[in-house]
Amino acid sequence: MTTSTKKPRVSVHKFASCSGCQLAFINMGENLIKLTELVDIVHFAEAGPLGPDDEVDISFIEGSITTPHDVERLEKIREKSTFVITVGACATSGGIQALKNNADSDVWMRSIYAKPEYISSLSTSAAIKNHVKVDFELWGCPVDVKQMLAVVRQLLYGVAPLDINEKVCQECKRKNTVCIMVTKGEPCMGPVTRTGCGALCPSFGAPCYACYGPAENSNVKLLGERFIGLGLDQNVVKRKFLSIHNATPAFAEAKLLWSDTEGAQQ
Amino acid sequence: MAVQFLAPESLQNLLTVLEASGYQVMGPQLSEGAIVYDHINDVADLPRGIETLQKPGSYKLQQTSSTRFFNWANGPAALKPLLYKARQALWSCEQVAQAVNGGFVFKDLVPQAVPTAVIGVRPCDIAAMLIQDEHFIQSEYCDPYYKAERDALFTVAVNCSSCAETCFCASTGDGPSLDDGYDLLMDELDSGFLIRAGSTKGEQVLKKLPVTAASEDLTAMAAEQSAHAAEKQKRYLLDENMHANLFSQLDNRRWHDIAERCLSCGNCTSVCPTCFCHRETEQAELDGQSTRHFREWSSCFNADHSVMHGHSLRDSSELRYRQWMLHKLGSWIYQYGRSGCVGCGRCIAWCPAGIDFPAEANAISGEVELWEA
Ligand code: SF4
Ligand code: SF4
Ligand code: SF4
């Protein structure tokens, strides 16, 4: 962090993503105005400011790395930033688009596009940390603005941001939400998923989708077996893990654990 | 005042008198497929005829032909969320222009507790509350946040006539009937309620109810009902030397075996009515001028529970499960003179993985005979 009295400089960059996390940023309302009083936003294309090559104190990065050009751009951003924070599933774990890592992307490209030679793309969708050093990760699909603001505040105070990696169940219980896995046999991903959403889905009676990715010390095998015990097909169980955060090592274990009964491509 | 009789049609009077005495009344109700304590002003909202079917990792409600109001065992939450709040603001701090105290103004955020009466409290819940009382208010440091809620609480306990498969309070000595710790205590019989006061507050409420002296037949019937409920419990916890047994088994293979079945989700500790572990967090305003300091429920199953100098000492489910059991059934005895388990069975039913806490404890202590075929 800078020690001068100048306002810290912040940039927001985008790679392969739906822009939902940047929208979460823009939708923060009054706090966005407050934020601009505390920091200089030098690059945030979706909101206006353009200065992609400027030196900054904090870079927020949304999106995964899918092209050779992405790699170059990312390396430059890393060089110019003191603190790099990934925002959202795509940047933090490769996103839903990392499902392509399990397929032959050349075959796909040739079968979909009339002129595949116009496309320059990597065979994988990778998390930012697979290419450069990341200082802090904000999980979620999309991220929670409260978490994002808390991180900015902690950095402005000059302390390392606090990482809470407990499971969704913990928040569920704090909210006094009745567990839908225990009462209704719903296949809830809460017991392996990182908190952050405030246990939103279970509080509306819907099983957790694992938007925030794997929590620390996640027992994927046991939860999958439990789902099978609740009557789910192996293939459905596998898909529950190979979703938004399919490329995380914890959830990718599902590929080895459960066979593909429908014969879809590996 | 001796044991009194309250007719079923006079149960509404209890709610009315409690309200007239200045309490907001809470009672058991059906919500999201479970029995939960919520605001109540009409006995019609009580879970009449409902029974709970509780098994490892499973909780179901069943409508029966019974006309009883309290024929269920328990729900996911005891009194804990009302007294030891899941998220409690402890204090706030504001930065001001004047140079007093370095420009900081601290404020204590002890709550103005709302006088609350809870009806349908289970004996194990009262037992758990007495344990938490000891932890929070009778120790060297009295917790003003818990105390404020506790002082404002009025309990109407009901002895259990129907236990769930997961209950084992008889073996811990905390149920299915209660000796003390309540303001009012009832037994529910087919013909009506036996009711007695256990405190001055309770006596004042009892005086205003349309009661008659209870016959000896009825009190005998109630005692028999409780004894019968106790006999039906098949789960139990070995109590002879449990703490010494557990501490002699730190390297038992079974910890590893449990860890393979455990999600490390901490649901067991959250529903446990005696668990009190928490973390403290800071919620600062974005402008950095003010902040609030919170205490929130945490668990020995969370990594940050055992962090020292940036390193989590208990980094596996094996060590975390061992910590939970050794504290609850072992070192708790050195701390509070009794085990921290009241046999409510919540950690069994509400464990998404269906791990059976007393079965595991008994097995680790050398008793492998199980109740389920
Ligand atoms: S509903 Fe899901 S997140 Fe909530 S306690 Fe149950 S398993 Fe955990
Ligand atoms: S350890 Fe389990 S059975 Fe014992 S009091 Fe806690 S939740 Fe109830
Ligand atoms: S014993 Fe059950 S409730 Fe407790 S942490 Fe393990 S899986 Fe979760």
CSV table of N, CA and C in Angstrom, one decimal, chain B residues 68-116:
chain,number,residue,atom,x,y,z
B,68,ARG,N,-52.7,-34.0,21.8
B,68,ARG,CA,-51.7,-33.3,22.6
B,68,ARG,C,-51.0,-32.2,21.9
B,69,PHE,N,-50.6,-31.2,22.6
B,69,PHE,CA,-49.9,-30.1,22.0
B,69,PHE,C,-48.3,-30.3,22.0
B,70,PHE,N,-47.9,-31.1,23.0
B,70,PHE,CA,-46.4,-31.2,23.1
B,70,PHE,C,-45.9,-32.7,23.0
B,71,ASN,N,-46.4,-33.3,22.0
B,71,ASN,CA,-46.1,-34.8,21.8
B,71,ASN,C,-44.9,-35.0,20.9
B,72,TRP,N,-44.2,-34.0,20.6
B,72,TRP,CA,-43.0,-34.1,19.8
B,72,TRP,C,-41.8,-34.1,20.7
B,73,ALA,N,-40.6,-34.4,20.2
B,73,ALA,CA,-39.4,-34.4,21.0
B,73,ALA,C,-38.7,-33.1,21.0
B,74,ASN,N,-38.1,-32.7,19.9
B,74,ASN,CA,-37.5,-31.3,19.9
B,74,ASN,C,-37.3,-30.9,18.4
B,75,GLY,N,-36.9,-29.7,18.3
B,75,GLY,CA,-36.6,-29.1,17.0
B,75,GLY,C,-35.1,-28.8,16.8
B,76,PRO,N,-34.7,-28.2,15.7
B,76,PRO,CA,-33.3,-27.9,15.5
B,76,PRO,C,-32.7,-27.0,16.6
B,77,ALA,N,-33.4,-26.1,17.1
B,77,ALA,CA,-32.8,-25.1,18.0
B,77,ALA,C,-33.4,-25.2,19.4
B,78,ALA,N,-32.6,-25.1,20.4
B,78,ALA,CA,-33.0,-25.1,21.8
B,78,ALA,C,-33.3,-23.6,22.2
B,79,LEU,N,-33.0,-23.3,23.4
B,79,LEU,CA,-33.1,-21.8,23.8
B,79,LEU,C,-31.9,-21.0,23.4
B,80,LYS,N,-30.8,-21.7,22.9
B,80,LYS,CA,-29.6,-21.1,22.7
B,80,LYS,C,-29.7,-19.8,21.8
B,81,PRO,N,-30.4,-19.9,20.6
B,81,PRO,CA,-30.4,-18.7,19.8
B,81,PRO,C,-31.1,-17.5,20.5
B,82,LEU,N,-31.9,-17.7,21.5
B,82,LEU,CA,-32.6,-16.6,22.2
B,82,LEU,C,-31.7,-15.9,23.2
B,83,LEU,N,-30.7,-16.7,23.7
B,83,LEU,CA,-29.9,-16.2,24.8
B,83,LEU,C,-28.5,-15.8,24.4
B,84,TYR,N,-27.9,-16.7,23.7
B,84,TYR,CA,-26.6,-16.5,23.1
B,84,TYR,C,-26.8,-16.3,21.6
B,85,LYS,N,-26.9,-15.1,21.2
B,85,LYS,CA,-27.3,-14.7,19.9
B,85,LYS,C,-26.2,-15.2,18.8
B,86,ALA,N,-26.8,-15.7,17.7
B,86,ALA,CA,-25.9,-16.2,16.7
B,86,ALA,C,-24.9,-15.1,16.2
B,87,ARG,N,-25.4,-13.8,16.2
B,87,ARG,CA,-24.6,-12.7,15.8
B,87,ARG,C,-24.9,-11.5,16.7
B,88,GLN,N,-24.0,-11.1,17.5
B,88,GLN,CA,-24.2,-10.1,18.5
B,88,GLN,C,-23.2,-9.0,18.4
B,89,ALA,N,-23.8,-7.7,18.2
B,89,ALA,CA,-22.9,-6.6,18.2
B,89,ALA,C,-22.4,-6.3,19.7
B,90,LEU,N,-21.1,-6.3,19.9
B,90,LEU,CA,-20.6,-6.1,21.3
B,90,LEU,C,-20.3,-4.7,21.6
B,91,TRP,N,-19.6,-4.0,20.7
B,91,TRP,CA,-19.4,-2.6,20.9
B,91,TRP,C,-19.1,-1.9,19.6
B,92,SER,N,-19.2,-0.6,19.7
B,92,SER,CA,-18.9,0.2,18.5
B,92,SER,C,-17.9,1.2,18.8
B,93,CYS,N,-17.2,1.7,17.8
B,93,CYS,CA,-16.2,2.7,18.0
B,93,CYS,C,-16.3,3.8,16.9
B,94,GLU,N,-16.2,5.0,17.3
B,94,GLU,CA,-16.3,6.1,16.3
B,94,GLU,C,-15.2,7.0,16.4
B,95,GLN,N,-14.7,7.5,15.3
B,95,GLN,CA,-13.6,8.5,15.3
B,95,GLN,C,-14.2,9.9,15.3
B,96,VAL,N,-13.8,10.7,16.3
B,96,VAL,CA,-14.4,12.0,16.4
B,96,VAL,C,-13.2,13.1,16.3
B,97,ALA,N,-13.7,14.3,16.1
B,97,ALA,CA,-12.7,15.4,15.9
B,97,ALA,C,-11.9,15.7,17.2
B,98,GLN,N,-12.6,15.7,18.4
B,98,GLN,CA,-11.9,16.1,19.6
B,98,GLN,C,-10.8,15.1,19.9
B,99,ALA,N,-9.8,15.6,20.6
B,99,ALA,CA,-8.7,14.7,20.9
B,99,ALA,C,-8.8,13.9,22.2
B,100,VAL,N,-10.0,13.7,22.7
B,100,VAL,CA,-10.2,12.9,23.9
B,100,VAL,C,-10.0,11.4,23.5
B,101,ASN,N,-9.3,10.7,24.4
B,101,ASN,CA,-9.0,9.2,24.1
B,101,ASN,C,-8.5,9.0,22.7
B,102,GLY,N,-7.6,9.9,22.3
B,102,GLY,CA,-7.1,9.7,20.9
B,102,GLY,C,-8.1,9.9,19.8
B,103,GLY,N,-9.2,10.5,20.2
B,103,GLY,CA,-10.2,10.8,19.1
B,103,GLY,C,-11.2,9.6,18.9
B,104,PHE,N,-11.2,8.7,19.8
B,104,PHE,CA,-12.1,7.5,19.6
B,104,PHE,C,-13.1,7.5,20.7
B,105,VAL,N,-14.4,7.2,20.3
B,105,VAL,CA,-15.4,7.1,21.3
B,105,VAL,C,-16.0,5.6,21.2
B,106,PHE,N,-15.8,4.9,22.3
B,106,PHE,CA,-16.3,3.5,22.3
B,106,PHE,C,-17.7,3.4,23.0
B,107,LYS,N,-18.5,2.6,22.5
B,107,LYS,CA,-19.9,2.4,23.1
B,107,LYS,C,-20.1,0.9,23.2
B,108,ASP,N,-20.6,0.6,24.4
B,108,ASP,CA,-21.0,-0.8,24.7
B,108,ASP,C,-22.4,-1.0,24.1
B,109,LEU,N,-22.6,-2.1,23.4
B,109,LEU,CA,-23.9,-2.3,22.8
B,109,LEU,C,-24.7,-3.4,23.5
B,110,VAL,N,-24.7,-3.4,24.8
B,110,VAL,CA,-25.5,-4.4,25.5
B,110,VAL,C,-27.0,-4.1,25.2
B,111,PRO,N,-27.7,-5.2,24.8
B,111,PRO,CA,-29.1,-5.0,24.3
B,111,PRO,C,-30.1,-4.7,25.4
B,112,GLN,N,-31.1,-4.0,25.0
B,112,GLN,CA,-32.3,-3.8,25.8
B,112,GLN,C,-33.1,-5.0,25.5
B,113,ALA,N,-33.0,-6.1,26.4
B,113,ALA,CA,-33.7,-7.3,26.1
B,113,ALA,C,-35.2,-7.2,26.3
B,114,VAL,N,-36.0,-7.8,25.4
B,114,VAL,CA,-37.4,-7.8,25.4
B,114,VAL,C,-37.8,-8.9,26.4
B,115,PRO,N,-38.6,-8.7,27.4
B,115,PRO,CA,-39.1,-9.8,28.3
B,115,PRO,C,-39.8,-10.8,27.4
B,116,THR,N,-39.3,-12.1,27.5
B,116,THR,CA,-39.8,-13.1,26.6
B,116,THR,C,-40.1,-14.4,27.4
